[in-house]
XYZ file of N, CA, C and O in Angstrom:
496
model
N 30.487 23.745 -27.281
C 29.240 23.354 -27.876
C 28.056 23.840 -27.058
O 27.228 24.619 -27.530
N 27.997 23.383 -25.870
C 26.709 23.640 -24.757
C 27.230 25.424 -23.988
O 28.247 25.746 -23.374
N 26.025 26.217 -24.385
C 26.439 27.407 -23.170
C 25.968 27.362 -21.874
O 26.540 28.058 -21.035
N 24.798 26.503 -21.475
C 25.080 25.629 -19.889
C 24.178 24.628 -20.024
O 23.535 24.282 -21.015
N 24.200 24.198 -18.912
C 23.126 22.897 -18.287
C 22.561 23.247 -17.320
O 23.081 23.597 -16.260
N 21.174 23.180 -17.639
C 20.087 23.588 -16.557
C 19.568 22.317 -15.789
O 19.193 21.338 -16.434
N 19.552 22.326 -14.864
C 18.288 21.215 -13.663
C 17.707 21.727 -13.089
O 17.802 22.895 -12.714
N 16.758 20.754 -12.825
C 15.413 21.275 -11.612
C 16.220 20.701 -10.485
O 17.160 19.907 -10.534
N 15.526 21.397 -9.250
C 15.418 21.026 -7.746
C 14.147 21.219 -7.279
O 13.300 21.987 -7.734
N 14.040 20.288 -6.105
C 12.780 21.073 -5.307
C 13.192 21.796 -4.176
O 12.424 22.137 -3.277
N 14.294 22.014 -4.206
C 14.712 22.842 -2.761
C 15.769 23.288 -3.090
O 16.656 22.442 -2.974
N 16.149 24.352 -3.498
C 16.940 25.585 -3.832
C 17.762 25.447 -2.902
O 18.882 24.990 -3.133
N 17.307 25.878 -1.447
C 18.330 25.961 -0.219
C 19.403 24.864 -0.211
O 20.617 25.063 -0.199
N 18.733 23.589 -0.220
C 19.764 22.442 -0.482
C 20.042 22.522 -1.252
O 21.230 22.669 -0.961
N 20.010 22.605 -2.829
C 20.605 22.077 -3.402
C 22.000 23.456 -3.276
O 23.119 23.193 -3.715
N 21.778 24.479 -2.807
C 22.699 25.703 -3.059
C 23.965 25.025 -1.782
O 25.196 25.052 -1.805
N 23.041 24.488 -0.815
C 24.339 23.988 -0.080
C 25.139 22.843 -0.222
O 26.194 22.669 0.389
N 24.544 21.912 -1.180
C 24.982 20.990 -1.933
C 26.339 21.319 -2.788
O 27.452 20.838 -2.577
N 25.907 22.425 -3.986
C 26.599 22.288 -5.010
C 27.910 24.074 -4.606
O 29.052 24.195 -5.048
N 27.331 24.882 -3.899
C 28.713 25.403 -3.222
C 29.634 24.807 -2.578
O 30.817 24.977 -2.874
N 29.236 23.996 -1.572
C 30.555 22.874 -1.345
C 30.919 22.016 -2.340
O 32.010 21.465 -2.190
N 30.426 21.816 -3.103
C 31.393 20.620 -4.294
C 32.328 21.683 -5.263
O 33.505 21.408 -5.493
N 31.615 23.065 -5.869
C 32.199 23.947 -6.337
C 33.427 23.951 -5.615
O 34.531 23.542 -5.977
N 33.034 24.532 -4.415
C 34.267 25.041 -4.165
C 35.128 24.089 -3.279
O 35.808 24.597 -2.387
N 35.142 22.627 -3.486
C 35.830 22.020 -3.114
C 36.664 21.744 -4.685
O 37.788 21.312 -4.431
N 36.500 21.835 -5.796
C 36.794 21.856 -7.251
C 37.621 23.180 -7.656
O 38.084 23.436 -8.767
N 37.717 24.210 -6.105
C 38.845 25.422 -6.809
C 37.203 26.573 -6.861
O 37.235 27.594 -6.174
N 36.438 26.389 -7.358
C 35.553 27.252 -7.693
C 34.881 27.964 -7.056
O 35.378 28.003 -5.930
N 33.712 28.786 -7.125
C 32.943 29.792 -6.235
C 31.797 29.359 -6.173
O 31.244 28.876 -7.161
N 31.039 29.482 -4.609
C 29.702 29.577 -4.223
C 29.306 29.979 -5.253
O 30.048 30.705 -5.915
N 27.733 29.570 -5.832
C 26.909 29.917 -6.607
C 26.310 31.105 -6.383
O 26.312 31.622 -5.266
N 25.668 31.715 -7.563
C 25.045 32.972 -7.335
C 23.475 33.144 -7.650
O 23.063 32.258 -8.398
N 22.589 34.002 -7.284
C 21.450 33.324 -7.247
C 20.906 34.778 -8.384
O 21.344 35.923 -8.271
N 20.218 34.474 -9.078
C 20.097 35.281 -10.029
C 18.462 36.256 -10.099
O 17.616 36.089 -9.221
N 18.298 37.006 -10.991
C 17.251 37.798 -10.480
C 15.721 36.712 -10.359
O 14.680 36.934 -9.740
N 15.922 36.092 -10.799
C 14.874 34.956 -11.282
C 14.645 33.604 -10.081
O 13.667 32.858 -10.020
N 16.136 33.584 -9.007
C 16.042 32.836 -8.400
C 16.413 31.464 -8.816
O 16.131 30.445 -8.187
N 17.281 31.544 -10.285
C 17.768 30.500 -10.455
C 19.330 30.028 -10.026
O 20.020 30.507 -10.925
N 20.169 29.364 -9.144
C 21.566 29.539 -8.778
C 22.180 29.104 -9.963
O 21.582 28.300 -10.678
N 23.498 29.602 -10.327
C 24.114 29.972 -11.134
C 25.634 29.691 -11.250
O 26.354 30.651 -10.974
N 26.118 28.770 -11.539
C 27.739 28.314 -10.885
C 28.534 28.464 -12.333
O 28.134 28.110 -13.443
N 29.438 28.923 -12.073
C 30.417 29.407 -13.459
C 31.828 28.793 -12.789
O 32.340 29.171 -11.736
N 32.169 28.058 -13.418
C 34.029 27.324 -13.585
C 34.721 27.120 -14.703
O 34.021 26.373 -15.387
N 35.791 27.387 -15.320
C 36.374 27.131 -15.982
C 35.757 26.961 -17.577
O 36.045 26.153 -18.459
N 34.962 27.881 -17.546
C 34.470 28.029 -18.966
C 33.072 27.962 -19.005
O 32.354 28.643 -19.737
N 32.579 26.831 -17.916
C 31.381 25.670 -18.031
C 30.419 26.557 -16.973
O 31.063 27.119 -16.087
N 29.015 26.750 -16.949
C 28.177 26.974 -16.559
C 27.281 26.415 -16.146
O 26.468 26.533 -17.062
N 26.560 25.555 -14.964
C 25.801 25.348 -14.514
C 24.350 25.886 -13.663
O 24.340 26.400 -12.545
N 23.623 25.715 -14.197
C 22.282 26.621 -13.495
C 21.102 25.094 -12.534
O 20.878 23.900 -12.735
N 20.605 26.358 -11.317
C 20.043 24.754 -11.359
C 18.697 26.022 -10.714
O 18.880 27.152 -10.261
N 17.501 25.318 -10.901
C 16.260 26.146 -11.066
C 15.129 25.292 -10.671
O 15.169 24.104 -10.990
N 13.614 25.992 -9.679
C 12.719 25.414 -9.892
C 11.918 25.256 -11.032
O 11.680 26.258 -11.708
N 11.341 23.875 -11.447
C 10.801 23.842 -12.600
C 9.475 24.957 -13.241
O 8.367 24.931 -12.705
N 9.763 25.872 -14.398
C 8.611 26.959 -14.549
C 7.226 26.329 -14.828
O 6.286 27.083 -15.079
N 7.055 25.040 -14.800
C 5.790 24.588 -15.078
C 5.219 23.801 -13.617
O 4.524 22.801 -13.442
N 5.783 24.640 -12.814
C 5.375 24.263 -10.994
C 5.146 22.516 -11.019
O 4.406 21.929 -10.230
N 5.779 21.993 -11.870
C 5.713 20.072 -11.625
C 6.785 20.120 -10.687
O 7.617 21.003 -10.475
N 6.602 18.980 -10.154
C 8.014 19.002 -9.457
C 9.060 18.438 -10.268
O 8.780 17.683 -11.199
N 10.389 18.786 -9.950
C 11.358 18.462 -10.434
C 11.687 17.095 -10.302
O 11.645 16.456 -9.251
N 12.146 16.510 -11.851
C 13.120 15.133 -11.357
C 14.392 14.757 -12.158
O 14.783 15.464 -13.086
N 14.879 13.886 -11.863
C 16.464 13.446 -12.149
C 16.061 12.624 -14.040
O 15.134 11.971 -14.519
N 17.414 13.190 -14.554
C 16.848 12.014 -16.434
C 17.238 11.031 -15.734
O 17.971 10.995 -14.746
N 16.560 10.011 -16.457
C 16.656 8.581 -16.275
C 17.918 8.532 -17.554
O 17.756 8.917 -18.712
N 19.147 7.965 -16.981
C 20.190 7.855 -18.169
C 20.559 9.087 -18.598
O 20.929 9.211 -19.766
N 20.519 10.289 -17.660
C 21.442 11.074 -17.984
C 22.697 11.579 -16.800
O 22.678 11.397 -15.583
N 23.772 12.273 -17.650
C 24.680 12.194 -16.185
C 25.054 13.668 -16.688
O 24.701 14.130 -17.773
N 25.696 14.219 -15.889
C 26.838 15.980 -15.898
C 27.871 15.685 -15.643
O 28.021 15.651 -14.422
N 29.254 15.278 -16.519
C 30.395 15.320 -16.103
C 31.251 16.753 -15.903
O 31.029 17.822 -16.472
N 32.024 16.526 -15.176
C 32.449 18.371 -15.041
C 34.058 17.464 -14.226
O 34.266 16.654 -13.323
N 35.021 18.400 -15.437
C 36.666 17.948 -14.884
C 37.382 18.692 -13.731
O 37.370 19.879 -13.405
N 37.834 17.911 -13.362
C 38.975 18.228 -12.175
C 39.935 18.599 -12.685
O 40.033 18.527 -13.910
N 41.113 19.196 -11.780
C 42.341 19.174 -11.707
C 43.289 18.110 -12.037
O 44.159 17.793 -12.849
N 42.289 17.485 -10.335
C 43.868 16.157 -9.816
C 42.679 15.593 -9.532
O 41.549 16.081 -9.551
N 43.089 14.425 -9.245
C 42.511 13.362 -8.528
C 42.100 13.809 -6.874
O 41.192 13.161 -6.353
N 42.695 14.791 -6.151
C 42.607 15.058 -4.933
C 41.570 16.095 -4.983
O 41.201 16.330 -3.833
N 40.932 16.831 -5.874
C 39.785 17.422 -6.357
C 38.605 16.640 -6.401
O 37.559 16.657 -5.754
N 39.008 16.004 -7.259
C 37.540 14.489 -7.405
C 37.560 14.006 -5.966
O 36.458 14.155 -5.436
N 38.621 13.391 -5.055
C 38.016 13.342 -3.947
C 37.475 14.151 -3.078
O 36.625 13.612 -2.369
N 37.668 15.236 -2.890
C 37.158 16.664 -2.173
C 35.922 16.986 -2.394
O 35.165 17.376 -1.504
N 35.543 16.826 -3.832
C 34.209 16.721 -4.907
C 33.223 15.423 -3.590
O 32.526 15.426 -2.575
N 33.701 14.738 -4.348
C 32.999 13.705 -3.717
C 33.092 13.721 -2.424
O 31.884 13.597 -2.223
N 33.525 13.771 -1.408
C 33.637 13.947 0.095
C 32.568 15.274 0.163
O 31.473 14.826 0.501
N 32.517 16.385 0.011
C 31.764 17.783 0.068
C 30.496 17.161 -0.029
O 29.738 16.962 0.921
N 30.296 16.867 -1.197
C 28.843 16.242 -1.848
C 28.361 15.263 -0.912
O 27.232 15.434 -0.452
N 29.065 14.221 -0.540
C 28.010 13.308 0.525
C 28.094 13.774 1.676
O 27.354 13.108 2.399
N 28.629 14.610 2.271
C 28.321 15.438 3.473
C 27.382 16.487 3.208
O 26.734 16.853 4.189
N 27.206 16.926 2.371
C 26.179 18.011 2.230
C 24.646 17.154 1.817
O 23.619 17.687 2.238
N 24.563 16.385 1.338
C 23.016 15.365 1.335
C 23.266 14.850 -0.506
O 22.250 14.658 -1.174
N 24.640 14.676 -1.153
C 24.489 13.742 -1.964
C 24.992 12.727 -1.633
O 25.760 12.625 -0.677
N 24.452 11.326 -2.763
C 24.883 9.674 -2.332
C 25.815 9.403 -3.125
O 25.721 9.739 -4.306
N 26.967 8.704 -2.626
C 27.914 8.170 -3.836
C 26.896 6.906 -4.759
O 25.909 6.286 -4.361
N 27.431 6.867 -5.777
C 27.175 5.860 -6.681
C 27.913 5.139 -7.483
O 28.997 5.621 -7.813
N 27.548 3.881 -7.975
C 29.006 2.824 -8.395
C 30.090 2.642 -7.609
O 30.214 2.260 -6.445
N 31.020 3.055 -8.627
C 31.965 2.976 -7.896
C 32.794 3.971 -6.705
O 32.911 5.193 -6.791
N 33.243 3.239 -5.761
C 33.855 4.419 -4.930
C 35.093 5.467 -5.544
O 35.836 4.953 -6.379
N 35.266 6.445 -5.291
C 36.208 7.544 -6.514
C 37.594 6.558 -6.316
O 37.997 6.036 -5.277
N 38.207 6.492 -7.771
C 38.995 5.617 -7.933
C 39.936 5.739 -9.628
O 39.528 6.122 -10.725
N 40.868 5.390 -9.329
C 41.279 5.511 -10.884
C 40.958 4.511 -11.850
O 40.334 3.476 -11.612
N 41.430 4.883 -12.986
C 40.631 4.087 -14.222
C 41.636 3.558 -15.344
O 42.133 4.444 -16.039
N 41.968 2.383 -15.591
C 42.998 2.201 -16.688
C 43.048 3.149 -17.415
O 44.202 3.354 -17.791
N 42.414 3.757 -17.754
C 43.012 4.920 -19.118
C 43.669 6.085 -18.041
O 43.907 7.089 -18.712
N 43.974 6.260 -16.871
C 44.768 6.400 -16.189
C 43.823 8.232 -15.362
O 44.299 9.043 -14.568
N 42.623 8.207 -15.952
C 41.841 9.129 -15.080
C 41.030 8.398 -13.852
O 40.741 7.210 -13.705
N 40.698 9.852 -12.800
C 40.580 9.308 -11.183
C 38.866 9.977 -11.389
O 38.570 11.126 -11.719
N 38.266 9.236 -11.182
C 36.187 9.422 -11.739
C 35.760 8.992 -9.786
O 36.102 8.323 -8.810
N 35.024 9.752 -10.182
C 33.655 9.727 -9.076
C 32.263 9.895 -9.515
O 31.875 10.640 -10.414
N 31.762 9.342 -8.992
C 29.852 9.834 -9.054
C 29.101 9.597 -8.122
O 29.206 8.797 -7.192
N 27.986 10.633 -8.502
C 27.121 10.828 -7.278
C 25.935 11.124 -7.430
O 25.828 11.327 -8.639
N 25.107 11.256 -7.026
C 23.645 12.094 -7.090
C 23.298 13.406 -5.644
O 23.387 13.562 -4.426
N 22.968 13.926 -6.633
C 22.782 15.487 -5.951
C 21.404 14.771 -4.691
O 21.161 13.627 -4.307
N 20.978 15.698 -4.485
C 19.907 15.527 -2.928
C 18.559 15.637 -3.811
O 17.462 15.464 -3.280
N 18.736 16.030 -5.633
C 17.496 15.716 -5.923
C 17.351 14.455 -6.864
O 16.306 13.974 -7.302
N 18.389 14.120 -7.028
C 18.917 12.703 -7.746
C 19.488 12.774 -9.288
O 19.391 12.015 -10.252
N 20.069 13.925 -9.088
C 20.710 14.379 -10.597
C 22.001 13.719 -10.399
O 22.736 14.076 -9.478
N 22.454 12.401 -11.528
C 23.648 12.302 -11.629
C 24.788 12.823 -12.167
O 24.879 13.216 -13.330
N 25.827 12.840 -11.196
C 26.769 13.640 -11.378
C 28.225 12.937 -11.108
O 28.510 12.426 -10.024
N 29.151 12.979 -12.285
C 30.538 12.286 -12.294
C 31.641 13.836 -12.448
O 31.442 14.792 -13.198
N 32.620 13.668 -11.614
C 33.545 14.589 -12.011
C 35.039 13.432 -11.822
O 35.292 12.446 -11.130
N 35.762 14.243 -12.876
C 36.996 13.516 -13.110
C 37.847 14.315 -13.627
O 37.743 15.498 -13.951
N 39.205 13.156 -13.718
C 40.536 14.558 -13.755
C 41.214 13.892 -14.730
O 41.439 12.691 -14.583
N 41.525 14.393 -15.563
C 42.564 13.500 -16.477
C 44.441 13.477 -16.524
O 45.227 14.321 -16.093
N 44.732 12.049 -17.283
C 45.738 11.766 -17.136
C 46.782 12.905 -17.357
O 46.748 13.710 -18.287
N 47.967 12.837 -16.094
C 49.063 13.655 -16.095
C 49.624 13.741 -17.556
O 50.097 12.635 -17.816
N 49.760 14.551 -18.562
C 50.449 14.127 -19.868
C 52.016 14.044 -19.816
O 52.650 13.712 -20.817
């Protein structure tokens, strides 16, 4: 349905060192920074861009919105989440954990306060 999801940052540098370690703690590749200066993360179909805002406001987080993006395993979502709060994101809710419907969820907010859940679904 979606061909990507764009966010603002106010700091490119972080957020590039942010979201290359969660990438590629998820299997995936360092981001790429594009002619425009927007970074650019491609996984498993899904595309993420993250960009300063073109109307020079500063950037901020939706109120009530989130980016889910799937894992593998459950040992992904933790890697995810471990990368991310070492690099300057905060966990949020709950600590990464499994879920009666038998998937392992994490969330977090990026260093500009974009929420972000990744999860892995049940073994079939």
């Amino acid at each position: 349905m979606f061909t990507h999801i764009m966010i603002g940052s106010n700091d490119l540098e972080r957020s590039k060192r942010f979201y290359d370690a969660t990438f590629v703690a998820l299997g995936g590749k360092a981001g790429e920074t594009d002619a425009r200066g927007r970074l650019i993360y491609v996984h498993n179909g899904g595309r993420l861009m993250i960009t300063a805002p073109i109307d020079g406001a500063p950037a901020t987080a939706a109120n009530g919105g989130t980016i889910g993006i799937l894992a593998e395993s459950p040992e992904q979502v933790q890697a995810w989440h471990d990368k991310g709060v070492a690099h300057g994101g905060t966990s949020i809710e709950t600590p990464p954990s499994g879920r009666p419907n038998g998937q392992f969820v994490a969330y977090m907010r990026d260093p500009d306060g974009n929420k972000l859940t990744v999860r892995s679904l049940p073994k079939a």
